[in-house]
């Protein structure tokens, strides 16, 4: 029986583990991939205090290393179900289960699909959701980035180091991204924009993407553009399938908590991007991790 099991080792989960371990709790952290979560998908982080500029994988390792000083147990597994058994909680993967007195859900968010014709067919054949992972495969090509948020604009700028040109297609005529990112994109000669428009269809041959049909939402006109790759950044969806049925999510699937990161079920906490909130950032994720790591200690004390 663990005192607390943390699901997900992104910045939120790793910080919660650090705080819980420093309170001398028996801590396990279950992760399906490398520690760091979404941070591993970005090359430059410029808004994490203490660093002017640090790569996502490097910051991930810097957050992981302090855990090695403590007895945190790292468990590899894809969590499929969380059950509230009353006195304790049960976390099940495909072939095992683990019991804990308290659970911290830190499963983050995943890319939203565009759901247009050709997207699925050409995924990994020119359609990508990760510029850091795939950008270098697109040297000297004309690329399309879909979306108008921080991810789309930041990753479009990142792609200019490989690409011949990067076009951002956005469904409105104003970007959602932070002003500093907007200014950088507008100042970059390789970046251009197609406003008020959406992707209608991604086309290609047997091997890879060759062109994209783009619809202007104001005129309904559809135009055909040659692109060697399409990077899709149209927002995120919460990763909450394992807690479906527990009644702790809002209508869109984000987990609802109070200021102490407690869900409506005693002993189940949620932190980071998976929460219903306004600002999904590394700074907010680690702050919530600290709150929950400490909160679990107080919760367990209250049971004594
Ligand atoms: P995540 O980072 O999503 O981590 C969740 C972890 O849970 C993952 O490791 C995942 O594998 C694991 N997990 C999920 N489901 C399961 C399961 N069933 N079983 C086991 N493990 C599971 N924020 C900034 O502050 N600055 C930036 O510059 C910045 N750049 C970004 C660039 C991109 C391209 C993206 C996509 C995001 C960026 N963000 C940035 C946002 C930031 O990365 C997130 O806000 C932050 O990572 C959220 O942390 P988290 O720990 O809540 O979740
Ligand atoms: P986001 O902020 O939700 O932006 C999604 C973008 O995609 C919006 O511009 C949206 O258009 C557009 N969009 C959504 N559905 C669409 C559709 N079906 N077709 C066409 N366009 C569509 O998502 P994000 O950019 O991935 O960012 C997610 C979170 O991570 C945010 O909290 C963000 O701040 C954070 N993040 C931070 C940084 C950083 O700090 N440097 C970097 C990356 C991400 P509308 O604008 O019209 O809604």
XYZ file of C-alpha atoms and ligand atoms in Angstrom:
405
model
C 0.000 0.000 0.000
C 1.466 3.333 -1.068
C 0.702 6.491 0.874
C 0.241 8.169 -2.474
C 0.401 7.099 -6.090
C 0.932 9.807 -8.674
C -0.231 9.140 -12.214
C 1.930 10.938 -14.781
C 5.456 12.294 -14.489
C 5.154 15.616 -16.261
C 6.173 18.759 -14.351
C 3.044 18.534 -12.158
C 3.526 14.880 -11.182
C 7.278 15.179 -10.575
C 6.802 18.195 -8.295
C 4.043 16.436 -6.352
C 6.370 13.435 -5.920
C 9.145 15.686 -4.606
C 6.899 17.344 -2.018
C 5.240 14.099 -0.914
C 8.605 12.322 -0.628
C 10.034 15.183 1.421
C 7.125 14.626 3.837
C 8.415 11.079 4.273
C 5.493 9.447 2.503
C 5.739 6.179 0.571
C 5.407 7.490 -2.985
C 4.973 5.738 -6.329
C 4.788 7.483 -9.694
C 3.332 5.650 -12.691
C 4.300 6.852 -16.166
C 3.793 5.429 -19.638
C 6.770 7.191 -21.262
C 9.776 9.360 -20.479
C 9.600 11.783 -17.549
C 8.754 15.350 -18.570
C 5.431 14.941 -20.370
C 4.685 17.660 -22.912
C 7.924 19.469 -22.034
C 9.711 16.833 -24.104
C 7.945 18.172 -27.199
C 9.339 21.681 -27.108
C 12.829 22.936 -27.861
C 12.824 26.266 -26.077
C 11.254 27.246 -22.777
C 11.684 30.926 -22.022
C 9.063 31.480 -19.342
C 10.194 29.163 -16.576
C 11.775 31.363 -13.891
C 15.440 30.722 -13.247
C 16.278 29.983 -16.882
C 16.596 32.477 -19.749
C 16.117 29.671 -22.173
C 16.192 25.912 -21.621
C 15.159 22.997 -23.818
C 12.158 20.932 -22.744
C 14.078 17.633 -22.448
C 16.778 19.358 -20.344
C 14.234 20.908 -17.962
C 12.560 17.489 -17.710
C 15.829 15.928 -16.551
C 16.432 18.772 -14.087
C 13.030 18.090 -12.525
C 13.583 14.326 -12.499
C 17.051 14.303 -10.909
C 16.049 15.512 -7.391
C 13.610 12.593 -7.130
C 16.551 10.205 -7.182
C 17.595 11.463 -3.733
C 14.365 10.050 -2.336
C 12.749 6.652 -2.277
C 10.203 7.497 -4.976
C 9.270 4.306 -6.812
C 9.060 4.746 -10.589
C 6.601 2.352 -12.149
C 6.242 1.931 -15.902
C 2.649 1.425 -17.030
C -0.341 2.784 -18.891
C -2.993 3.432 -16.274
C -6.399 2.270 -17.408
C -8.573 2.645 -14.352
C -8.736 4.418 -11.003
C -11.209 3.026 -8.489
C -12.331 4.532 -5.209
C -12.429 1.559 -2.825
C -13.429 3.673 0.171
C -10.464 3.500 2.563
C -8.030 3.196 -0.308
C -7.814 3.747 -4.086
C -6.866 1.158 -6.716
C -4.927 2.060 -9.865
C -4.947 -0.564 -12.623
C -2.696 -0.935 -15.635
C -3.190 -3.617 -18.284
C -1.495 -6.343 -16.242
C -1.196 -5.110 -12.644
C -2.869 -3.095 -9.957
C -1.515 -0.864 -7.203
C -3.237 0.355 -4.039
C -2.717 3.684 -2.335
C -4.283 5.731 0.421
C -4.410 8.762 -1.889
C -4.099 9.380 -5.627
C -2.728 12.395 -7.448
C -3.897 12.536 -11.051
C -1.302 14.350 -13.200
C -2.051 12.897 -16.623
C -1.978 16.214 -18.480
C -3.414 16.810 -21.907
C -2.973 15.445 -25.427
C -3.212 16.962 -28.910
C -6.643 17.611 -30.326
C -7.079 16.181 -33.826
C -8.203 18.426 -36.657
C -10.573 15.733 -37.947
C -10.276 16.544 -41.626
C -9.991 14.232 -44.612
C -6.423 12.999 -45.100
C -5.255 13.762 -41.536
C -5.250 10.164 -40.346
C -4.016 8.760 -43.682
C -0.968 11.028 -43.716
C -0.109 11.001 -39.989
C 3.641 10.250 -39.818
C 3.733 10.702 -43.605
C 3.801 14.483 -43.581
C 1.218 15.206 -40.886
C 2.771 15.799 -37.466
C 1.815 17.109 -34.019
C 5.403 17.618 -32.811
C 7.812 20.013 -34.517
C 10.630 19.100 -32.141
C 10.269 15.406 -32.941
C 9.778 15.676 -36.708
C 10.912 19.155 -37.855
C 14.352 18.041 -39.027
C 12.749 15.636 -41.538
C 11.335 18.612 -43.444
C 14.484 20.472 -44.520
C 13.983 23.005 -47.338
C 10.286 22.265 -47.633
C 7.235 24.513 -47.589
C 5.308 23.713 -44.405
C 1.832 24.479 -43.122
C 1.093 25.035 -39.421
C -2.554 24.905 -38.334
C -3.778 26.948 -35.338
C -3.358 30.376 -33.765
C -2.369 29.626 -30.169
C 1.008 29.590 -28.389
C 1.888 26.133 -29.697
C 1.166 26.911 -33.358
C 3.081 30.193 -33.375
C 6.019 29.012 -31.265
C 6.465 25.804 -33.237
C 6.078 27.641 -36.574
C 9.024 29.849 -35.595
C 10.981 26.750 -34.543
C 10.311 25.111 -37.915
C 11.822 28.051 -39.843
C 15.305 26.755 -39.009
C 14.637 23.723 -41.245
C 11.927 24.805 -43.672
C 12.060 26.889 -46.831
C 8.850 28.599 -45.684
C 6.235 28.213 -42.953
C 2.617 29.270 -43.480
C 0.253 29.540 -40.528
C -3.407 28.983 -41.350
C -5.774 30.339 -38.699
C -9.557 30.308 -38.583
C -9.757 33.944 -37.396
C -7.867 37.126 -38.325
C -6.257 37.466 -34.871
C -3.870 35.113 -33.130
C -4.586 33.748 -29.671
C -0.834 33.375 -28.938
C 1.064 35.581 -26.460
C 2.052 38.955 -27.913
C 5.788 38.265 -27.704
C 5.371 35.168 -29.892
C 3.138 37.038 -32.337
C 5.721 39.791 -32.749
C 8.460 37.259 -33.428
C 6.367 35.480 -36.036
C 5.390 38.742 -37.795
C 9.067 39.743 -37.896
C 10.233 36.422 -39.355
C 10.665 36.559 -43.160
C 10.015 32.855 -43.508
C 6.602 32.995 -41.763
C 3.432 34.004 -43.599
C -0.272 33.752 -42.716
C -3.520 32.644 -44.266
C -6.279 34.273 -42.184
C -9.954 33.380 -41.678
C -9.325 29.971 -43.182
C -9.409 26.280 -42.308
C -7.938 23.112 -43.729
C -10.502 21.323 -45.869
C -8.425 18.313 -46.902
C -4.847 17.064 -46.763
C -3.812 15.326 -49.969
C -0.784 13.395 -51.162
C 0.495 10.418 -53.068
C 1.208 6.902 -51.785
C 4.240 8.168 -49.909
C 3.538 11.551 -48.343
C 1.658 14.842 -48.194
C 1.913 16.980 -51.328
C -0.823 19.602 -51.059
C -3.589 20.987 -48.861
C -7.037 22.319 -49.719
C -7.772 25.450 -47.682
C -11.189 27.047 -47.313
C -11.653 30.775 -46.726
C -14.460 31.047 -44.173
C -15.474 34.513 -45.375
C -15.800 33.691 -49.097
C -16.153 29.876 -48.900
C -13.562 29.738 -51.664
C -11.336 26.653 -51.637
C -7.747 26.977 -52.823
C -5.071 24.344 -53.395
C -1.581 24.870 -51.908
C 1.583 22.780 -52.254
C 3.025 21.800 -48.844
C 5.494 19.080 -47.935
C 4.306 18.842 -44.340
C 1.432 19.851 -42.065
C 1.932 20.530 -38.338
C -1.322 20.591 -36.385
C -1.655 22.648 -33.167
C -5.365 23.173 -32.559
C -5.428 22.794 -28.802
C -5.426 20.074 -26.219
C -7.823 17.547 -24.696
C -7.661 16.283 -21.100
C -6.345 12.767 -20.478
C -9.017 11.447 -18.138
C -10.305 8.148 -19.552
C -9.048 6.338 -16.421
C -11.330 8.380 -14.126
C -14.434 8.294 -16.307
C -17.407 7.422 -14.160
C -15.942 8.845 -10.943
C -17.889 12.091 -11.436
C -14.902 14.406 -10.977
C -14.771 15.920 -14.502
C -16.649 18.780 -16.129
C -18.595 18.352 -19.378
C -15.455 18.663 -21.506
C -13.530 16.156 -19.407
C -11.304 18.542 -17.387
C -11.022 17.546 -13.702
C -12.626 19.949 -11.241
C -10.747 20.673 -8.000
C -10.722 23.223 -5.211
C -7.749 25.507 -4.456
C -6.093 22.650 -2.557
C -6.216 20.436 -5.686
C -8.798 18.181 -4.021
C -11.469 16.655 -6.232
C -14.936 15.963 -4.853
C -13.711 12.478 -3.850
C -11.658 12.478 -0.609
C -8.136 11.220 -1.273
C -8.186 11.941 -5.024
C -6.256 15.041 -6.063
C -5.688 16.425 -9.566
C -2.964 18.786 -10.795
C -1.536 20.371 -13.918
C -3.013 20.523 -17.398
C -5.679 17.906 -16.650
C -7.441 20.374 -14.321
C -10.219 22.732 -15.295
C -8.355 26.084 -15.295
C -7.324 29.097 -17.383
C -3.551 28.937 -17.643
C -1.852 25.697 -18.688
C 1.858 26.246 -18.167
C 4.841 24.567 -16.569
C 4.840 27.160 -13.779
C 1.196 26.497 -12.912
C 1.744 22.728 -13.142
C 4.629 22.762 -10.643
C 2.763 25.086 -8.267
C -0.190 22.744 -8.204
C 2.173 19.773 -7.782
C 3.609 21.378 -4.653
C 0.134 22.102 -3.276
C -1.062 18.519 -3.820
C 2.173 16.901 -2.597
C 1.775 18.792 0.659
C -2.011 18.362 0.677
C -1.726 14.580 0.568
C 0.375 14.683 3.735
C -2.313 16.702 5.554
C -5.044 14.410 4.199
C -3.258 11.302 5.534
C -2.659 12.987 8.903
C -6.381 13.757 9.128
C -7.177 10.042 8.740
C -5.114 9.096 11.806
P 1.939 16.711 -19.045
O 3.177 17.466 -19.333
O 0.944 16.516 -20.147
O 2.359 15.297 -18.434
C 1.430 14.277 -18.213
C 2.157 12.945 -18.096
O 1.203 11.931 -17.782
C 2.816 12.512 -19.412
O 4.172 12.195 -19.189
C 2.017 11.301 -19.849
O 2.792 10.310 -20.520
C 1.505 10.770 -18.508
N 0.285 9.971 -18.674
C -0.867 10.358 -19.317
N -1.756 9.342 -19.302
C -1.167 8.315 -18.646
C -1.585 6.987 -18.332
N -2.800 6.526 -18.689
N -0.732 6.183 -17.663
C 0.505 6.631 -17.305
N 0.959 7.877 -17.577
C 0.135 8.707 -18.252
N 4.446 25.681 -21.080
C 5.266 26.652 -20.633
O 5.142 27.067 -19.476
N 6.253 27.158 -21.431
C 6.475 26.731 -22.711
O 7.363 27.225 -23.402
C 5.618 25.693 -23.200
N 5.786 25.225 -24.459
C 4.959 24.229 -24.909
C 5.150 23.745 -26.220
C 4.340 22.740 -26.704
C 4.521 22.245 -28.117
C 3.330 22.171 -25.865
C 2.468 21.046 -26.370
C 3.144 22.650 -24.579
C 3.951 23.684 -24.087
N 3.778 24.207 -22.810
C 4.604 25.200 -22.343
C 2.719 23.688 -21.898
C 3.349 22.742 -20.822
O 4.195 21.791 -21.455
C 2.243 22.048 -20.045
O 1.446 23.032 -19.433
C 2.813 21.128 -18.951
O 3.681 20.150 -19.494
C 1.690 20.418 -18.184
O 2.261 19.557 -17.251
P 1.476 18.305 -16.629
O 2.454 17.629 -15.743
O 0.186 18.757 -16.095
O 1.094 17.368 -17.874
P -4.891 26.732 -27.591
O -4.331 27.868 -26.820
O -6.174 26.114 -27.166
O -5.012 27.207 -29.111
C -5.596 26.376 -30.077
C -5.669 27.138 -31.401
O -6.220 26.277 -32.396
C -6.564 28.383 -31.304
O -5.975 29.434 -32.026
C -7.862 27.902 -31.970
O -8.517 28.925 -32.657
C -7.365 26.888 -32.974
N -8.334 25.831 -33.241
C -8.996 25.054 -32.339
N -9.780 24.144 -32.976
C -9.594 24.362 -34.297
C -10.124 23.748 -35.461
N -10.964 22.710 -35.385
N -9.731 24.212 -36.669
C -8.869 25.241 -36.759
N -8.316 25.851 -35.691
C -8.685 25.428 -34.481
O -3.853 25.500 -27.666
P -2.235 25.462 -27.691
O -1.688 26.549 -28.534
O -1.855 24.047 -27.986
O -1.845 25.773 -26.171
C -2.290 24.871 -25.142
C -1.802 25.379 -23.782
O -0.375 25.259 -23.691
C -2.138 26.862 -23.593
O -2.477 27.064 -22.245
C -0.838 27.548 -23.919
O -0.695 28.798 -23.267
C 0.201 26.534 -23.432
N 1.435 26.720 -24.201
C 2.301 27.679 -23.743
C 3.441 27.965 -24.466
C 4.362 29.037 -23.952
O 4.140 29.546 -22.865
N 5.410 29.423 -24.666
C 3.716 27.300 -25.650
C 2.796 26.356 -26.091
C 1.647 26.086 -25.358
P -9.194 30.165 -31.872
O -8.069 31.068 -31.469
O -10.094 30.753 -32.894
O -9.931 29.556 -30.708
